[in-house]
Coordinates of N, CA and C in Angstrom, one line a residue:
Q1 N -161.8 125.5 -57.6 CA -160.9 126.2 -56.6 C -159.6 125.6 -56.5
V2 N -159.1 125.0 -57.7 CA -157.8 124.3 -57.7 C -156.9 125.1 -58.6
Q3 N -155.7 125.4 -58.1 CA -154.7 126.0 -58.9 C -153.4 125.2 -58.8
L4 N -152.8 124.9 -59.9 CA -151.5 124.1 -59.9 C -150.4 124.9 -60.6
V5 N -149.3 124.9 -60.0 CA -148.1 125.7 -60.5 C -146.9 124.8 -60.5
E6 N -146.4 124.5 -61.7 CA -145.2 123.7 -61.9 C -143.9 124.5 -61.8
S7 N -142.9 123.9 -61.4 CA -141.6 124.5 -61.4 C -140.5 123.4 -61.4
G8 N -139.2 123.9 -61.6 CA -138.1 122.9 -61.6 C -137.6 122.5 -62.9
G9 N -138.2 122.9 -64.0 CA -137.8 122.6 -65.3 C -136.5 123.3 -65.7
G10 N -135.8 122.9 -66.8 CA -134.6 123.5 -67.2 C -134.0 122.7 -68.3
S11 N -132.7 123.1 -68.6 CA -131.9 122.4 -69.6 C -130.8 121.7 -69.0
V12 N -130.7 120.4 -69.3 CA -129.7 119.5 -68.8 C -129.1 118.6 -69.9
Q13 N -127.9 118.1 -69.7 CA -127.3 117.2 -70.6 C -127.8 115.7 -70.4
P14 N -127.7 114.9 -71.4 CA -128.2 113.5 -71.2 C -127.5 112.9 -70.0
G15 N -128.3 112.1 -69.3 CA -127.8 111.5 -68.1 C -128.0 112.3 -66.8
G16 N -128.4 113.6 -67.0 CA -128.6 114.5 -65.9 C -129.9 114.2 -65.2
S17 N -130.1 115.0 -64.1 CA -131.3 114.9 -63.3 C -132.0 116.2 -63.1
L18 N -133.3 116.2 -62.9 CA -134.1 117.3 -62.5 C -135.2 116.8 -61.5
R19 N -135.6 117.7 -60.7 CA -136.8 117.5 -59.8 C -137.8 118.5 -60.1
L20 N -139.0 118.1 -60.6 CA -140.1 118.9 -60.9 C -141.0 119.0 -59.7
S21 N -141.6 120.2 -59.4 CA -142.6 120.3 -58.3 C -143.8 120.9 -58.9
C22 N -144.9 120.6 -58.2 CA -146.2 121.1 -58.6 C -146.9 121.5 -57.3
A23 N -147.0 122.8 -57.1 CA -147.6 123.3 -55.9 C -149.1 123.5 -56.1
A24 N -149.9 123.0 -55.2 CA -151.4 123.1 -55.3 C -152.0 124.1 -54.4
S25 N -152.9 124.9 -54.8 CA -153.7 125.7 -54.0 C -155.1 125.1 -54.0
V26 N -155.4 124.4 -52.9 CA -156.6 123.6 -52.8 C -157.0 123.4 -51.4
D27 N -158.3 123.3 -51.1 CA -158.7 123.2 -49.7 C -158.4 121.8 -49.1
T28 N -158.7 120.8 -49.8 CA -158.6 119.4 -49.3 C -157.7 118.6 -50.3
Y29 N -156.4 118.7 -50.1 CA -155.5 118.1 -51.0 C -155.6 116.6 -51.1
S30 N -155.9 116.0 -50.0 CA -156.0 114.5 -49.9 C -157.1 113.9 -50.7
M31 N -158.1 114.8 -51.1 CA -159.2 114.3 -51.9 C -158.9 114.2 -53.4
Y32 N -157.7 114.6 -53.8 CA -157.4 114.7 -55.2 C -156.4 113.6 -55.7
C33 N -156.7 113.0 -56.8 CA -155.7 112.2 -57.5 C -154.9 113.1 -58.4
L34 N -153.6 112.8 -58.6 CA -152.7 113.6 -59.2 C -151.9 112.9 -60.3
A35 N -151.3 113.6 -61.2 CA -150.5 113.0 -62.3 C -149.6 114.0 -63.0
W36 N -148.6 113.5 -63.6 CA -147.7 114.2 -64.5 C -147.9 113.8 -65.9
F37 N -148.0 114.7 -66.8 CA -148.1 114.5 -68.3 C -147.0 115.3 -69.0
R38 N -146.7 114.9 -70.2 CA -145.7 115.7 -71.0 C -146.1 115.7 -72.4
Q39 N -145.6 116.7 -73.1 CA -146.0 116.9 -74.5 C -144.8 117.6 -75.3
A40 N -144.3 116.9 -76.3 CA -143.3 117.4 -77.1 C -143.9 118.1 -78.3
P41 N -143.2 119.0 -79.0 CA -143.8 119.7 -80.1 C -144.2 118.7 -81.2
G42 N -145.4 118.8 -81.7 CA -145.9 117.9 -82.8 C -146.3 116.6 -82.4
M43 N -146.3 116.3 -81.1 CA -146.6 115.0 -80.6 C -147.8 115.0 -79.6
E44 N -148.4 113.9 -79.4 CA -149.5 113.9 -78.5 C -149.1 114.0 -77.0
R45 N -149.9 114.5 -76.2 CA -149.7 114.5 -74.8 C -149.7 113.1 -74.2
E46 N -148.8 112.7 -73.4 CA -148.7 111.4 -72.9 C -148.6 111.4 -71.3
G47 N -149.1 110.4 -70.7 CA -149.0 110.3 -69.3 C -147.6 109.8 -68.9
V48 N -147.1 110.4 -67.8 CA -145.8 110.0 -67.3 C -145.9 109.2 -66.0
A49 N -146.7 109.7 -65.1 CA -146.9 109.0 -63.8 C -148.1 109.5 -63.1
A50 N -148.7 108.7 -62.3 CA -149.9 109.1 -61.6 C -149.9 108.6 -60.2
M51 N -150.7 109.3 -59.3 CA -150.8 108.9 -57.9 C -152.3 108.9 -57.5
D52 N -152.7 107.9 -56.8 CA -154.1 107.8 -56.4 C -154.2 108.4 -55.0
E53 N -155.5 108.4 -54.5 CA -155.7 109.1 -53.2 C -155.0 108.4 -52.0
D54 N -154.6 107.2 -52.2 CA -153.9 106.5 -51.1 C -152.4 106.7 -51.2
G55 N -152.0 107.4 -52.2 CA -150.5 107.6 -52.4 C -149.9 106.5 -53.2
G56 N -150.6 105.7 -53.8 CA -150.1 104.6 -54.7 C -149.7 105.1 -56.0
P57 N -148.4 105.0 -56.4 CA -147.9 105.5 -57.7 C -148.1 104.5 -58.8
A58 N -148.2 105.0 -60.0 CA -148.1 104.3 -61.3 C -147.3 105.0 -62.3
H59 N -146.5 104.3 -63.0 CA -145.6 104.9 -64.0 C -145.7 104.3 -65.4
A60 N -145.6 105.2 -66.4 CA -145.6 104.7 -67.7 C -144.3 103.9 -67.9
G61 N -144.4 103.0 -68.9 CA -143.2 102.1 -69.2 C -141.9 102.8 -69.4
F62 N -142.0 103.9 -70.2 CA -140.8 104.7 -70.5 C -140.2 105.4 -69.3
A63 N -141.0 105.6 -68.2 CA -140.6 106.2 -67.0 C -140.1 105.3 -66.0
E64 N -140.4 104.1 -66.0 CA -140.0 103.1 -65.0 C -138.5 103.1 -64.7
G65 N -138.2 103.3 -63.5 CA -136.8 103.2 -63.1 C -136.0 104.5 -63.3
R66 N -136.6 105.5 -63.9 CA -135.9 106.8 -64.2 C -136.7 108.0 -63.7
L67 N -138.0 108.0 -63.9 CA -138.9 109.1 -63.4 C -139.8 108.6 -62.3
T68 N -139.8 109.3 -61.2 CA -140.5 108.8 -60.0 C -141.4 109.9 -59.4
I69 N -142.7 109.5 -59.3 CA -143.7 110.5 -58.8 C -143.8 110.3 -57.2
S70 N -144.0 111.4 -56.6 CA -144.2 111.4 -55.1 C -145.0 112.6 -54.7
K71 N -145.4 112.7 -53.5 CA -146.1 113.9 -53.0 C -145.9 114.1 -51.5
D72 N -146.1 115.3 -51.1 CA -146.1 115.7 -49.7 C -147.4 116.4 -49.4
N73 N -148.2 115.7 -48.7 CA -149.6 116.2 -48.4 C -149.5 117.4 -47.5
A74 N -148.6 117.5 -46.6 CA -148.5 118.7 -45.7 C -148.1 119.9 -46.5
K75 N -147.3 119.8 -47.5 CA -146.9 120.9 -48.4 C -147.8 121.1 -49.6
K76 N -148.7 120.1 -49.8 CA -149.6 120.2 -51.0 C -148.8 120.3 -52.2
T77 N -147.8 119.4 -52.3 CA -146.9 119.5 -53.5 C -146.6 118.1 -54.1
L78 N -146.7 118.0 -55.4 CA -146.4 116.8 -56.1 C -145.1 117.0 -56.8
Y79 N -144.3 115.9 -56.8 CA -143.0 115.9 -57.3 C -142.8 114.9 -58.4
L80 N -141.9 115.2 -59.3 CA -141.4 114.2 -60.3 C -139.9 114.2 -60.3
Q81 N -139.2 113.2 -59.7 CA -137.8 113.1 -59.7 C -137.4 112.4 -61.0
M82 N -136.6 113.1 -61.8 CA -136.1 112.6 -63.1 C -134.6 112.4 -63.1
N83 N -134.3 111.1 -63.3 CA -132.9 110.7 -63.4 C -132.5 110.1 -64.7
S84 N -131.3 110.0 -65.0 CA -130.8 109.4 -66.3 C -131.6 110.0 -67.5
L85 N -131.7 111.2 -67.6 CA -132.5 111.9 -68.6 C -132.0 111.6 -70.0
K86 N -132.9 111.5 -70.9 CA -132.6 111.2 -72.3 C -133.1 112.4 -73.2
P87 N -132.5 112.6 -74.4 CA -133.1 113.6 -75.3 C -134.6 113.4 -75.5
E88 N -135.0 112.2 -75.6 CA -136.4 111.9 -75.8 C -137.3 112.4 -74.7
D89 N -136.8 112.7 -73.5 CA -137.5 113.3 -72.4 C -137.9 114.7 -72.6
T90 N -137.3 115.4 -73.6 CA -137.5 116.8 -73.9 C -139.0 117.0 -74.2
A91 N -139.6 117.9 -73.4 CA -141.0 118.1 -73.5 C -141.5 119.2 -72.5
M92 N -142.7 119.7 -72.7 CA -143.3 120.5 -71.7 C -144.0 119.5 -70.7
Y93 N -143.7 119.7 -69.4 CA -144.3 118.8 -68.4 C -145.4 119.5 -67.6
Y94 N -146.5 118.8 -67.5 CA -147.7 119.4 -66.8 C -148.1 118.5 -65.7
C95 N -148.6 119.1 -64.6 CA -149.2 118.4 -63.6 C -150.7 118.5 -63.7
A96 N -151.5 117.6 -63.3 CA -152.9 117.5 -63.4 C -153.5 116.9 -62.2
A97 N -154.8 117.3 -61.9 CA -155.5 116.9 -60.7 C -157.0 116.7 -61.0
A98 N -157.6 115.8 -60.3 CA -159.0 115.6 -60.3 C -159.5 115.1 -59.0
L99 N -160.7 115.4 -58.6 CA -161.2 114.7 -57.4 C -161.2 113.2 -57.6
C100 N -160.7 112.5 -56.7 CA -160.6 111.0 -56.9 C -162.0 110.4 -57.0
R101 N -162.1 109.5 -57.9 CA -163.3 108.7 -58.0 C -163.0 107.2 -58.2
N102 N -163.9 106.4 -58.0 CA -163.7 105.0 -58.0 C -163.2 104.6 -59.4
G103 N -162.1 103.9 -59.4 CA -161.5 103.5 -60.7 C -160.6 104.6 -61.4
G104 N -160.6 105.8 -60.9 CA -159.9 106.9 -61.6 C -158.5 107.1 -61.0
G105 N -158.2 106.6 -59.9 CA -156.9 106.8 -59.3 C -155.8 106.1 -60.1
G106 N -154.7 106.7 -60.3 CA -153.6 106.1 -61.0 C -153.7 106.1 -62.5
S107 N -154.7 106.8 -63.0 CA -155.0 106.9 -64.5 C -154.0 107.8 -65.2
L108 N -153.5 107.3 -66.4 CA -152.7 108.1 -67.2 C -153.4 108.6 -68.4
A109 N -154.7 108.6 -68.4 CA -155.6 109.2 -69.4 C -155.9 110.6 -69.1
E110 N -155.5 111.5 -70.0 CA -155.7 112.9 -69.7 C -157.1 113.4 -69.5
D111 N -158.1 112.7 -70.1 CA -159.5 113.0 -70.0 C -160.0 112.8 -68.5
E112 N -159.3 112.1 -67.7 CA -159.7 111.9 -66.3 C -159.4 113.0 -65.4
Y113 N -158.6 114.0 -65.9 CA -158.2 115.1 -65.1 C -158.9 116.4 -65.5
D114 N -159.2 117.2 -64.4 CA -160.0 118.4 -64.6 C -159.2 119.7 -64.5
Y115 N -158.1 119.6 -63.8 CA -157.3 120.8 -63.5 C -155.9 120.6 -63.9
W116 N -155.3 121.6 -64.5 CA -154.0 121.5 -65.1 C -153.2 122.8 -64.8
G117 N -151.9 122.5 -64.6 CA -150.9 123.6 -64.5 C -150.6 124.1 -65.9
Q118 N -149.8 125.2 -65.9 CA -149.4 125.8 -67.2 C -148.2 125.2 -67.8
G119 N -147.5 124.3 -67.1 CA -146.4 123.6 -67.6 C -145.0 124.1 -67.2
T120 N -144.0 123.3 -67.3 CA -142.6 123.6 -67.1 C -141.8 122.9 -68.1
Q121 N -140.9 123.6 -68.8 CA -140.1 123.0 -69.9 C -138.9 122.2 -69.4
V122 N -138.7 121.0 -70.0 CA -137.6 120.2 -69.7 C -136.9 120.0 -71.1
T123 N -135.6 120.4 -71.2 CA -134.8 120.2 -72.4 C -133.6 119.4 -72.1
V124 N -133.4 118.3 -72.8 CA -132.3 117.4 -72.6 C -131.5 117.3 -73.9
S125 N -130.3 117.9 -73.9 CA -129.4 118.0 -75.1 C -128.0 118.1 -74.7
S126 N -127.1 117.8 -75.7 CA -125.7 118.0 -75.5 C -125.2 119.4 -75.9

């Protein structure tokens, strides 16, 4: 009974910013661990950032200091604030969710997540 819808993607120049959103249709939002992933053409899907059931964030090394995950429980929305964007950030960005389980919170492994949005495209170029 989980539906995830991403929005906020677009085309920006290097150094620009975007704020991605992931709206969830779910009964008990606080029970879910959440994450952002991305995938560029011809490359593997990689974890960007994750959030555990307590709201604790974890970020991939390439995201640290530039891409920041957050959520609003009242709005049932997950965010990814992206600053200082680079061409290497060009990818389809997906949000993902799973019922939180012991040791699973904050994971950047895609196999840990059961529900996925359809993605929003981010393109960074001159």
